[in-house]
Coordinates of C-alpha atoms in Angstrom, one line a residue:
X25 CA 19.3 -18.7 13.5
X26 CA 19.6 -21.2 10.3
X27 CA 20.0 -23.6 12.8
X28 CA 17.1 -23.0 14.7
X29 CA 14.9 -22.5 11.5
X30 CA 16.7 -25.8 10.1
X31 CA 15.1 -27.5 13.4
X32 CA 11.8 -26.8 12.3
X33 CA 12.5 -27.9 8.9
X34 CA 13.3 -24.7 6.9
X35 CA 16.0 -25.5 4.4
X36 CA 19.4 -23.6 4.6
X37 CA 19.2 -22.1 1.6
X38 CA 15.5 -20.6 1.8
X39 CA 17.2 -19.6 5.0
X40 CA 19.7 -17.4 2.8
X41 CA 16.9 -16.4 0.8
X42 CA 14.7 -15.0 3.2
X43 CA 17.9 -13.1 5.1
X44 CA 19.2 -11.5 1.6
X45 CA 15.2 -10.9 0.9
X46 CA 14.3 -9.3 4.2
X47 CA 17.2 -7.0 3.3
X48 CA 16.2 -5.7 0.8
X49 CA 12.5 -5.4 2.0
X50 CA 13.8 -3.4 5.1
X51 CA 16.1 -1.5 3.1
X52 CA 12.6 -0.6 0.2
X53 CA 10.6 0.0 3.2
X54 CA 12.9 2.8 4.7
X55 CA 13.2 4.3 1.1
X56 CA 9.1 4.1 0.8
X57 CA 8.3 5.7 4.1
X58 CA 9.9 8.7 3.1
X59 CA 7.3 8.6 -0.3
X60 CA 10.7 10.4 -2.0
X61 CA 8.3 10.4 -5.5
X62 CA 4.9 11.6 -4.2
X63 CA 6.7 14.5 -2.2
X64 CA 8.7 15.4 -5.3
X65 CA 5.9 15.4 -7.5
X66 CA 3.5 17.6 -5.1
X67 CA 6.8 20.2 -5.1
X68 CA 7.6 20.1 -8.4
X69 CA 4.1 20.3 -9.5
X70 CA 4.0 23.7 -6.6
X71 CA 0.9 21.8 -5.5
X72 CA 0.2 23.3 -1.2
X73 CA -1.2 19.2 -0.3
X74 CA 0.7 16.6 1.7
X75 CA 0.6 12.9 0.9
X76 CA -2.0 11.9 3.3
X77 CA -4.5 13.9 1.3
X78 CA -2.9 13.0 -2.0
X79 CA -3.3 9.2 -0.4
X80 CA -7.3 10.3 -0.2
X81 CA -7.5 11.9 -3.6
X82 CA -6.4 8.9 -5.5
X83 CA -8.4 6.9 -3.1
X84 CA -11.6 8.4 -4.7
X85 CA -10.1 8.2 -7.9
X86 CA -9.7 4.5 -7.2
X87 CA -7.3 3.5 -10.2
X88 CA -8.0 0.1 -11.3
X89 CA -4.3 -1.0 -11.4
X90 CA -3.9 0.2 -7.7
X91 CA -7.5 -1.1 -6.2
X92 CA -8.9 -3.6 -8.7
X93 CA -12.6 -4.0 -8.9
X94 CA -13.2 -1.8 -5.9
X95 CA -12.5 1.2 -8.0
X96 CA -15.8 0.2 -9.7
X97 CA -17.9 0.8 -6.7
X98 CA -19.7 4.3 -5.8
X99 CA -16.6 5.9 -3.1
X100 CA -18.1 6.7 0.0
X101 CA -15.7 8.2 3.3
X102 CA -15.8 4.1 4.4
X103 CA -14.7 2.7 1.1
X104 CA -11.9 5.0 1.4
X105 CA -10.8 4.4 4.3
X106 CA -11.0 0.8 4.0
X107 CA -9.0 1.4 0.6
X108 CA -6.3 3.2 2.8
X109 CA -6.6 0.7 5.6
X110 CA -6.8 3.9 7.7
X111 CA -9.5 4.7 10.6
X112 CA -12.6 6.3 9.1
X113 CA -12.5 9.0 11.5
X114 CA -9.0 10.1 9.8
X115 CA -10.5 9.4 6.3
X116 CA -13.8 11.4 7.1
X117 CA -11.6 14.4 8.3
X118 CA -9.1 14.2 5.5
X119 CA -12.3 14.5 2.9
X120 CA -13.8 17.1 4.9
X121 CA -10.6 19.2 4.7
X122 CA -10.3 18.3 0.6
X123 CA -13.9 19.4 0.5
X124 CA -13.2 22.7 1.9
X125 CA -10.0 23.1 -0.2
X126 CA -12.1 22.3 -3.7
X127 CA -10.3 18.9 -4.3
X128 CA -13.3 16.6 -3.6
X129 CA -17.1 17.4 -3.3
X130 CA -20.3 15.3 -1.6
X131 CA -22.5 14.0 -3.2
X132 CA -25.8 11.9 -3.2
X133 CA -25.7 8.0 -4.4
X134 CA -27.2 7.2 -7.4
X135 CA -27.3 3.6 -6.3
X136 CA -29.4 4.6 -3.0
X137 CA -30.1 8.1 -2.0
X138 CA -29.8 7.6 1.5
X139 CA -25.9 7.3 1.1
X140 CA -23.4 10.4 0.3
X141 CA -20.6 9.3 -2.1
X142 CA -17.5 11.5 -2.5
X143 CA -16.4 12.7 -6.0
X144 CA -12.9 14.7 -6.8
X145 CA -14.2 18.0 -8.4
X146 CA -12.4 19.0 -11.7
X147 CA -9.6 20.3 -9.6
X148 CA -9.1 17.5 -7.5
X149 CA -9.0 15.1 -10.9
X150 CA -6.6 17.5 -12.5
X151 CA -4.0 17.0 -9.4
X152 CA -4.5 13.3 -9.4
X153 CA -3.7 13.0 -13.1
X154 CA -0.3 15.1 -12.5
X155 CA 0.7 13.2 -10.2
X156 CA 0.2 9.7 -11.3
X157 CA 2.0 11.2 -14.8
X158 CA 5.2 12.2 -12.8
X159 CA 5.0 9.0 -11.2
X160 CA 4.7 7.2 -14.5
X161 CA 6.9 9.5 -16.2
X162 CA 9.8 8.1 -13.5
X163 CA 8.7 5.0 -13.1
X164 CA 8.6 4.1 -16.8
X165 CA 12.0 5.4 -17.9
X166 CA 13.0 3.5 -15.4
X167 CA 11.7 0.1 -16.3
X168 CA 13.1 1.1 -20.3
X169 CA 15.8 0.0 -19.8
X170 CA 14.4 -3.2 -18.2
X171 CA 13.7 -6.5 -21.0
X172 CA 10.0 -7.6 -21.3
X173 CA 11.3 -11.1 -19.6
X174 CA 12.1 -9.2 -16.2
X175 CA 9.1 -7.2 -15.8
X176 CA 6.9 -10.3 -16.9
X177 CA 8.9 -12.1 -14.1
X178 CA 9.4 -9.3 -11.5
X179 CA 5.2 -8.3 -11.7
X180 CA 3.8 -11.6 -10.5
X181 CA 6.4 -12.7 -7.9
X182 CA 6.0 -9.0 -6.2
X183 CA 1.8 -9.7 -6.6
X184 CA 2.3 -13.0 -4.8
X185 CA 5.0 -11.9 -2.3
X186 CA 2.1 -9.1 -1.3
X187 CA -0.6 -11.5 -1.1
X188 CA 1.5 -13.7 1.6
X189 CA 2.4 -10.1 3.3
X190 CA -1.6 -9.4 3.2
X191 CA -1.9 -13.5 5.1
X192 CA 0.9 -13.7 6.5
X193 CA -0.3 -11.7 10.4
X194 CA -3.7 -13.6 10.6
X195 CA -2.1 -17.3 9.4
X196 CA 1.4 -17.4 10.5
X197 CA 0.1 -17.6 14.6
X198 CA -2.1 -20.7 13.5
X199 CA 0.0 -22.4 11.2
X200 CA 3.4 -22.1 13.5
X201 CA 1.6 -22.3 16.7
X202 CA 4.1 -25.1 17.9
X203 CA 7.3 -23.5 16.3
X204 CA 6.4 -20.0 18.1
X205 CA 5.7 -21.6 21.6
X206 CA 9.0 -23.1 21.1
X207 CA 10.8 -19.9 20.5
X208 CA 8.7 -18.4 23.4
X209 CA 9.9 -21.0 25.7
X210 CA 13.8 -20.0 24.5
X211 CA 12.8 -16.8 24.9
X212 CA 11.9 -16.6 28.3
X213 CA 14.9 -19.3 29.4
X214 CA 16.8 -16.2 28.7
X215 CA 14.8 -13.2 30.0
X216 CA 14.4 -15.4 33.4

């Protein structure tokens, strides 16, 4: 492979890089699927929810730190779903279902009373501040033991790493168009 990539002008070392770093991305990704934290806290907290609905409550909570300035906005079952990248068929069924449990309510826009906005009731805000403490709770002994130099570094490298993840489907076909066909064309050498 590095000399392949080296073909198309990638540096060896890069090379490295990007093998030791996809590592350990496929290694966090298999730990994160399992959402080891959010399932511990709903158990520990005795709490009868599962994540997806958990996902929806905080969705309508709409920290800043987690959504930036869309958390500002009135939250209607699109702007969740779009927060979520999830269909809004799912995210209208998971509010319906927190509705009927007492989590979230329905209510009218203030902005434009045609619209219906979705609120967390007192209950509903209650379970989303537990939550996010246990998270932080863990989270922040964690990084205590961390110097103010590493989190300063680690927080904007892991901001601009997700940006390129956020481009990286819709501009990596256009940008390597050539390099692609050319792996195609190996490809299919091979597969007759």
């Amino acid at each position: 492979m590095k000399e392949v990539l080296a073909g198309f002008g990638v540096d060896r070392g890069v090379t490295d890089h990007a093998l030791e770093l996809d590592a350990i991305l496929q290694a966090w990704r298999r730990r994160m699927q399992k959402r080891e934290l959010g399932t511990m806290a709903l158990q520990e907290l005795g709490l009868p929810l599962d994540l997806p609905k958990l996902d929806v409550m905080i969705a309508i909570w709409a920290p800043s730190n987690e959504f930036g300035a869309t958390g500002e906005e009135e939250t209607m079952v699109a702007t969740i779903a779009a927060r979520l990248g999830i269909d809004p068929s799912r995210a209208s069924r998971l509010v319906t279902e927190l509705i009927a449990e007492g989590y979230a309510a329905r209510a009218v826009s203030q902005q434009d009373a045609r619209r219906t906005i979705v609120t967390l009731t007192d209950k509903g805000n209650a379970v989303v501040t537990a939550v996010r403490n246990i998270k932080y709770l863990v989270l922040g002994t964690y990084l205590s033991d961390w110097t103010e130099e590493e989190m300063a570094t680690l927080t904007p490298l892991l901001q601009r790493l997700t940006t390129w993840a956020d481009e990286v489907g819709t501009v990596a076909p256009d940008r390597f168009r050539d390099e692609i066909a050319a792996l195609r064309a190996e490809l299919n050498r091979h597969l007759g």
